[in-house]
CSV table of C-alpha atoms (C1' of nucleotides) in Angstrom, one decimal:
chain,number,residue,atom,x,y,z
A,1,MET,CA,-0.6,18.5,-13.1
A,2,GLU,CA,1.2,19.6,-10.0
A,3,PHE,CA,2.3,17.6,-7.2
A,4,ASP,CA,0.5,18.5,-4.8
A,5,GLN,CA,-2.7,18.5,-7.4
A,6,LEU,CA,-2.6,14.8,-8.7
A,7,ALA,CA,-1.4,13.4,-5.1
A,8,GLU,CA,-5.2,15.2,-4.1
A,9,ALA,CA,-6.4,13.4,-6.7
A,10,LEU,CA,-4.6,10.3,-6.5
A,11,LYS,CA,-5.4,10.3,-2.7
A,12,ALA,CA,-9.3,10.6,-3.8
A,13,LEU,CA,-8.7,7.4,-5.7
A,14,GLY,CA,-6.9,5.5,-2.5
A,15,ASP,CA,-9.9,4.6,-0.6
A,16,PRO,CA,-11.6,1.4,-1.4
A,17,THR,CA,-15.3,2.0,-1.2
A,18,ARG,CA,-14.1,5.5,-3.2
A,19,LEU,CA,-12.8,3.3,-6.0
A,20,LYS,CA,-15.5,0.7,-6.0
A,21,ILE,CA,-17.6,3.5,-6.3
A,22,VAL,CA,-15.5,5.3,-9.4
A,23,ALA,CA,-15.7,2.3,-11.1
A,24,LEU,CA,-19.6,2.0,-10.8
A,25,LEU,CA,-20.3,4.7,-12.1
A,26,GLN,CA,-18.4,3.5,-15.3
A,27,THR,CA,-21.0,1.7,-15.7
A,28,ARG,CA,-23.9,4.2,-15.3
A,29,ASP,CA,-24.9,7.4,-13.2
A,30,CYS,CA,-26.0,6.8,-9.4
A,31,CYS,CA,-27.5,8.4,-6.6
A,32,VAL,CA,-27.2,8.2,-2.9
A,33,CYS,CA,-29.3,6.2,-2.0
A,34,GLU,CA,-28.5,3.3,-4.6
A,35,LEU,CA,-25.1,3.4,-3.0
A,36,VAL,CA,-25.8,2.9,0.4
A,37,PRO,CA,-27.2,0.1,0.1
A,38,MET,CA,-25.0,-1.4,-1.8
A,39,PHE,CA,-21.9,-0.5,0.1
A,40,GLY,CA,-23.5,-1.5,3.9
A,41,ILE,CA,-21.9,1.8,4.8
A,42,SER,CA,-24.5,5.0,6.5
A,43,GLN,CA,-25.4,7.0,3.9
A,44,PRO,CA,-23.7,10.0,5.5
A,45,ALA,CA,-20.1,8.3,4.8
A,46,ILE,CA,-21.5,7.7,1.1
A,47,SER,CA,-22.3,11.7,1.2
A,48,LYS,CA,-19.1,12.3,2.3
A,49,HIS,CA,-17.4,9.9,-0.1
A,50,MET,CA,-19.7,11.1,-3.0
A,51,SER,CA,-18.9,15.1,-1.8
A,52,ARG,CA,-14.3,13.8,-2.1
A,53,LEU,CA,-14.9,12.8,-4.9
A,54,LYS,CA,-16.7,15.6,-6.4
A,55,THR,CA,-14.2,18.5,-5.0
A,56,SER,CA,-11.1,16.0,-6.8
A,57,GLY,CA,-13.3,16.8,-9.5
A,58,LEU,CA,-13.2,13.0,-10.3
A,59,VAL,CA,-17.5,13.1,-10.3
A,60,LYS,CA,-20.2,15.7,-11.1
A,61,GLU,CA,-23.6,15.6,-9.7
A,62,THR,CA,-27.5,16.0,-11.5
A,63,ARG,CA,-30.2,16.9,-9.3
A,64,LYS,CA,-33.0,15.4,-10.3
A,65,GLY,CA,-36.3,16.1,-7.8
A,66,MET,CA,-35.3,14.6,-4.9
A,67,TRP,CA,-32.1,12.8,-5.7
A,68,VAL,CA,-29.2,13.6,-6.7
A,69,PHE,CA,-26.9,11.5,-9.6
A,70,TYR,CA,-23.6,11.5,-9.7
A,71,SER,CA,-21.5,11.1,-12.9
A,72,LEU,CA,-18.2,10.0,-13.6
A,73,ASN,CA,-15.9,12.7,-15.7
A,74,ARG,CA,-13.7,10.3,-17.4
A,75,GLU,CA,-11.8,12.9,-19.2
A,76,ARG,CA,-10.4,13.6,-15.0
A,77,LEU,CA,-10.3,10.3,-14.5
A,78,ASN,CA,-7.3,10.3,-17.6
A,79,GLU,CA,-6.4,12.9,-16.7
A,80,ILE,CA,-4.7,11.3,-14.4
A,81,GLY,CA,-3.7,8.2,-15.3
A,82,LEU,CA,-1.7,10.2,-18.1
A,83,SER,CA,-0.1,12.3,-15.8
A,84,LEU,CA,0.5,9.2,-13.7
A,85,ALA,CA,2.2,7.7,-16.9
A,86,ASN,CA,4.0,10.6,-16.7
A,87,LEU,CA,5.4,12.4,-13.9
A,88,PRO,CA,7.7,15.5,-14.6
A,89,ASP,CA,11.2,15.1,-15.5
A,90,LEU,CA,13.4,16.2,-12.6
A,91,SER,CA,16.6,15.7,-14.2
A,92,GLU,CA,17.0,19.5,-14.4
A,93,GLU,CA,16.6,20.2,-10.8
A,94,LEU,CA,18.7,17.8,-9.7
A,95,ARG,CA,21.6,19.1,-12.4
A,96,GLN,CA,20.8,22.5,-10.7
A,97,LEU,CA,20.8,21.2,-7.5
A,98,GLU,CA,24.3,18.8,-8.0
A,99,GLN,CA,25.4,22.0,-9.6
A,100,LYS,CA,25.5,24.4,-6.4
A,101,GLY,CA,26.4,21.5,-4.5
A,102,MET,CA,23.9,21.0,-2.5
A,103,LEU,CA,23.1,17.7,-3.4
A,104,VAL,CA,25.8,14.7,-2.5
A,105,GLN,CA,26.2,12.0,-5.3
A,106,CYS,CA,26.5,9.1,-3.1
A,107,GLU,CA,29.1,6.3,-4.0
B,1,MET,CA,-5.3,-5.8,-9.4
B,2,GLU,CA,-7.9,-6.3,-6.7
B,3,PHE,CA,-9.6,-2.7,-5.3
B,4,ASP,CA,-8.5,-2.8,-2.2
B,5,GLN,CA,-4.4,-3.8,-3.3
B,6,LEU,CA,-4.8,-0.9,-6.3
B,7,ALA,CA,-5.9,2.1,-2.9
B,8,GLU,CA,-3.5,0.5,-1.2
B,9,ALA,CA,-1.5,1.8,-4.2
B,10,LEU,CA,-2.7,5.0,-5.3
B,11,LYS,CA,-3.1,6.1,-0.9
B,12,ALA,CA,1.2,5.2,-1.3
B,13,LEU,CA,1.2,7.8,-4.5
B,14,GLY,CA,-1.4,10.4,-3.1
B,15,ASP,CA,1.4,11.8,-0.7
B,16,PRO,CA,3.5,14.8,-3.0
B,17,THR,CA,6.3,13.8,-0.9
B,18,ARG,CA,6.2,10.3,-2.0
B,19,LEU,CA,5.0,11.8,-5.3
B,20,LYS,CA,7.5,13.9,-6.0
B,21,ILE,CA,10.8,10.9,-4.8
B,22,VAL,CA,9.0,8.9,-7.3
B,23,ALA,CA,9.5,11.2,-10.3
B,24,LEU,CA,13.1,12.1,-9.0
B,25,LEU,CA,13.9,8.2,-8.9
B,26,GLN,CA,12.4,8.2,-12.7
B,27,THR,CA,15.5,10.4,-13.8
B,28,ARG,CA,18.2,8.3,-11.3
B,29,ASP,CA,18.7,5.9,-8.1
B,30,CYS,CA,19.4,7.7,-5.3
B,31,CYS,CA,19.7,7.4,-1.4
B,32,VAL,CA,18.0,8.7,2.2
B,33,CYS,CA,21.2,11.3,2.3
B,34,GLU,CA,20.4,12.1,-0.4
B,35,LEU,CA,16.7,12.5,-0.4
B,36,VAL,CA,16.9,14.7,3.2
B,37,PRO,CA,18.5,17.8,1.9
B,38,MET,CA,15.9,18.4,-1.4
B,39,PHE,CA,13.0,17.6,1.0
B,40,GLY,CA,13.3,19.3,3.5
B,41,ILE,CA,12.4,17.0,6.0
B,42,SER,CA,14.1,14.9,9.2
B,43,GLN,CA,15.9,11.3,8.0
B,44,PRO,CA,13.6,9.1,9.7
B,45,ALA,CA,10.7,10.7,7.7
B,46,ILE,CA,11.9,10.5,4.3
B,47,SER,CA,12.9,6.9,6.1
B,48,LYS,CA,9.3,6.2,6.8
B,49,HIS,CA,8.4,7.2,3.3
B,50,MET,CA,10.4,4.9,1.4
B,51,SER,CA,9.5,2.4,3.7
B,52,ARG,CA,6.1,2.8,2.9
B,53,LEU,CA,7.0,3.3,-0.9
B,54,LYS,CA,8.8,-0.4,-0.8
B,55,THR,CA,5.6,-2.0,1.1
B,56,SER,CA,3.8,-0.4,-1.8
B,57,GLY,CA,6.2,-2.6,-4.0
B,58,LEU,CA,6.9,0.5,-5.9
B,59,VAL,CA,10.7,1.5,-5.4
B,60,LYS,CA,13.3,-1.2,-4.5
B,61,GLU,CA,16.5,-1.0,-2.3
B,62,THR,CA,20.0,-2.1,-2.6
B,63,ARG,CA,22.7,-1.6,0.3
B,64,LYS,CA,25.9,-0.5,-0.6
B,65,GLY,CA,28.2,0.4,2.0
B,66,MET,CA,26.8,1.6,3.8
B,67,TRP,CA,23.7,3.4,2.5
B,68,VAL,CA,20.7,2.1,0.7
B,69,PHE,CA,20.3,3.5,-2.8
B,70,TYR,CA,16.3,3.5,-3.8
B,71,SER,CA,15.5,2.7,-7.2
B,72,LEU,CA,11.7,3.1,-9.2
B,73,ASN,CA,10.1,-0.3,-9.8
B,74,ARG,CA,9.0,0.9,-13.4
B,75,GLU,CA,7.0,-1.6,-14.2
B,76,ARG,CA,4.6,-1.7,-10.4
B,77,LEU,CA,4.0,1.6,-11.2
B,78,ASN,CA,3.1,1.4,-14.6
B,79,GLU,CA,0.5,-1.3,-13.7
B,80,ILE,CA,-0.5,0.5,-11.3
B,81,GLY,CA,-1.5,3.7,-14.2
B,82,LEU,CA,-3.1,0.3,-15.9
B,83,SER,CA,-5.5,-1.0,-13.4
B,84,LEU,CA,-6.5,3.3,-13.4
B,85,ALA,CA,-7.1,3.7,-16.4
B,86,ASN,CA,-8.8,0.3,-17.3
B,87,LEU,CA,-10.4,-0.2,-13.3
B,88,PRO,CA,-12.9,-3.5,-13.4
B,89,ASP,CA,-16.8,-3.5,-15.5
B,90,LEU,CA,-19.1,-4.1,-12.7
B,91,SER,CA,-21.6,-4.1,-14.6
B,92,GLU,CA,-22.5,-7.3,-14.0
B,93,GLU,CA,-22.9,-7.2,-10.6
B,94,LEU,CA,-25.0,-3.7,-10.6
B,95,ARG,CA,-27.6,-6.3,-13.3
B,96,GLN,CA,-26.9,-9.0,-10.6
B,97,LEU,CA,-28.0,-7.2,-7.6
B,98,GLU,CA,-31.0,-5.7,-9.5
B,99,GLN,CA,-32.7,-9.1,-10.2
B,100,LYS,CA,-32.6,-9.7,-6.6
B,101,GLY,CA,-34.2,-6.2,-6.2
B,102,MET,CA,-31.5,-4.7,-3.5
B,103,LEU,CA,-30.6,-1.7,-5.2
B,104,VAL,CA,-33.4,0.6,-6.2
B,105,GLN,CA,-33.7,1.9,-9.0
B,106,CYS,CA,-34.0,5.7,-9.5
B,107,GLU,CA,-36.5,7.9,-11.5
C,1,DA,C1',-50.2,22.8,5.5
C,2,DG,C1',-48.4,18.9,7.0
C,3,DA,C1',-45.9,14.4,6.5
C,4,DC,C1',-42.7,12.0,3.7
C,5,DT,C1',-38.0,11.3,0.8
C,6,DA,C1',-33.4,12.1,-0.4
C,7,DC,C1',-29.1,14.5,1.2
C,8,DA,C1',-26.2,17.3,3.0
C,9,DT,C1',-24.0,19.0,7.1
C,10,DA,C1',-22.7,18.5,12.2
C,11,DA,C1',-20.6,16.3,15.7
C,12,DC,C1',-18.0,13.0,17.3
C,13,DC,C1',-14.3,9.0,18.3
C,14,DG,C1',-10.7,5.8,17.3
C,15,DT,C1',-7.6,4.9,14.7
C,16,DA,C1',-4.0,6.5,10.6
C,17,DT,C1',-0.9,9.7,8.9
C,18,DG,C1',3.3,12.7,7.8
C,19,DG,C1',5.9,14.4,11.2
C,20,DT,C1',9.2,15.3,15.1
C,21,DT,C1',13.5,13.8,19.0
C,22,DA,C1',15.9,10.1,20.8
C,23,DT,C1',17.5,5.7,20.2
C,24,DA,C1',19.3,1.6,18.0
C,25,DT,C1',21.8,-0.7,14.4
C,26,DT,C1',25.3,-1.5,10.3
C,27,DG,C1',29.0,-0.9,7.9
C,28,DT,C1',33.5,2.4,7.7
C,29,DT,C1',37.3,4.3,9.2
C,30,DT,C1',41.2,5.3,12.1
D,1,DA,C1',38.7,-1.4,19.8
D,2,DA,C1',37.0,3.2,19.0
D,3,DA,C1',34.2,6.9,16.7
D,4,DC,C1',31.6,8.4,12.6
D,5,DA,C1',28.4,7.6,8.8
D,6,DA,C1',23.5,6.4,7.0
D,7,DT,C1',20.0,4.4,8.3
D,8,DA,C1',16.2,2.0,10.5
D,9,DT,C1',13.6,1.8,14.6
D,10,DA,C1',10.7,4.1,19.1
D,11,DA,C1',8.2,6.4,20.9
D,12,DC,C1',5.6,10.5,20.5
D,13,DC,C1',2.7,14.0,18.6
D,14,DA,C1',-0.8,17.4,16.4
D,15,DT,C1',-3.6,16.7,12.2
D,16,DA,C1',-6.8,13.9,8.7
D,17,DC,C1',-9.7,9.8,7.1
D,18,DG,C1',-13.4,7.1,8.2
D,19,DG,C1',-17.1,5.8,9.7
D,20,DT,C1',-21.1,6.8,13.2
D,21,DT,C1',-25.6,9.3,14.9
D,22,DA,C1',-28.4,13.6,15.1
D,23,DT,C1',-29.8,17.1,12.7
D,24,DG,C1',-31.2,20.6,9.0
D,25,DT,C1',-32.4,21.4,4.1
D,26,DA,C1',-34.6,21.4,0.4
D,27,DG,C1',-38.1,19.0,-3.2
D,28,DT,C1',-43.0,15.0,-2.8
D,29,DC,C1',-47.1,14.1,-2.0
D,30,DT,C1',-51.2,14.5,-0.1
DNA sequence: AGACTACATAACCGTATGGTTATATTGTTT
DNA sequence: AAACAATATAACCATACGGTTATGTAGTCT
């Protein structure tokens, strides 16, 4: 995964409310009206959080009558964790920069 | 790890520049003056990024003469990855909320 | 059709963020 | 001591963020 995309995903997870929502969705799917009383913030606030989680691929929505059920995209969450545990090796880029003299080796 | 603390760490990683710095530090320690030309942003900008990474425990600094070498705290990075892969199970909290009737079970 | 419910979107607001330039601060060198 | 180099801090700025209230939209139920 590219840095920009991974950073975007990490930023989506880097909010306590969204992080807890993701944890909740591990247990079971939830609709917005369930999440509102849990977090004590307004319905639009929850909607925006869900929208952001959806944009970064962490959550899928399923319309069911009036309700919109959000479910966790476990593969995506797993992928982010793996990317974080396995960040790209930039030693080659470092070597090239050093060769071009663009990199001062301090010490 | 608590949600707030983990979210804080994820937010620290949720910036492309900082994420790439962390990846670079996997290869070798760097001082600020090396990072500046790599990213094409100002020295204070790099300093602030390093400060933030240090605050969230992802990076350690070692003063060596004029330079400050930053090194990756691999344990910390690992810990964050593990926390993300192993988010708390909130099923008990969900159950309690349902018992109190504070949670509408939709459908 | 009309009222109601769940959700999304819009407009707004205070604060955080990521950058800048200017100015300490600290160590090195002559 | 004076000049210089590397880093940090301060002050500032535009944009992003996380919340709010108000309003639109779509499905449900008499």
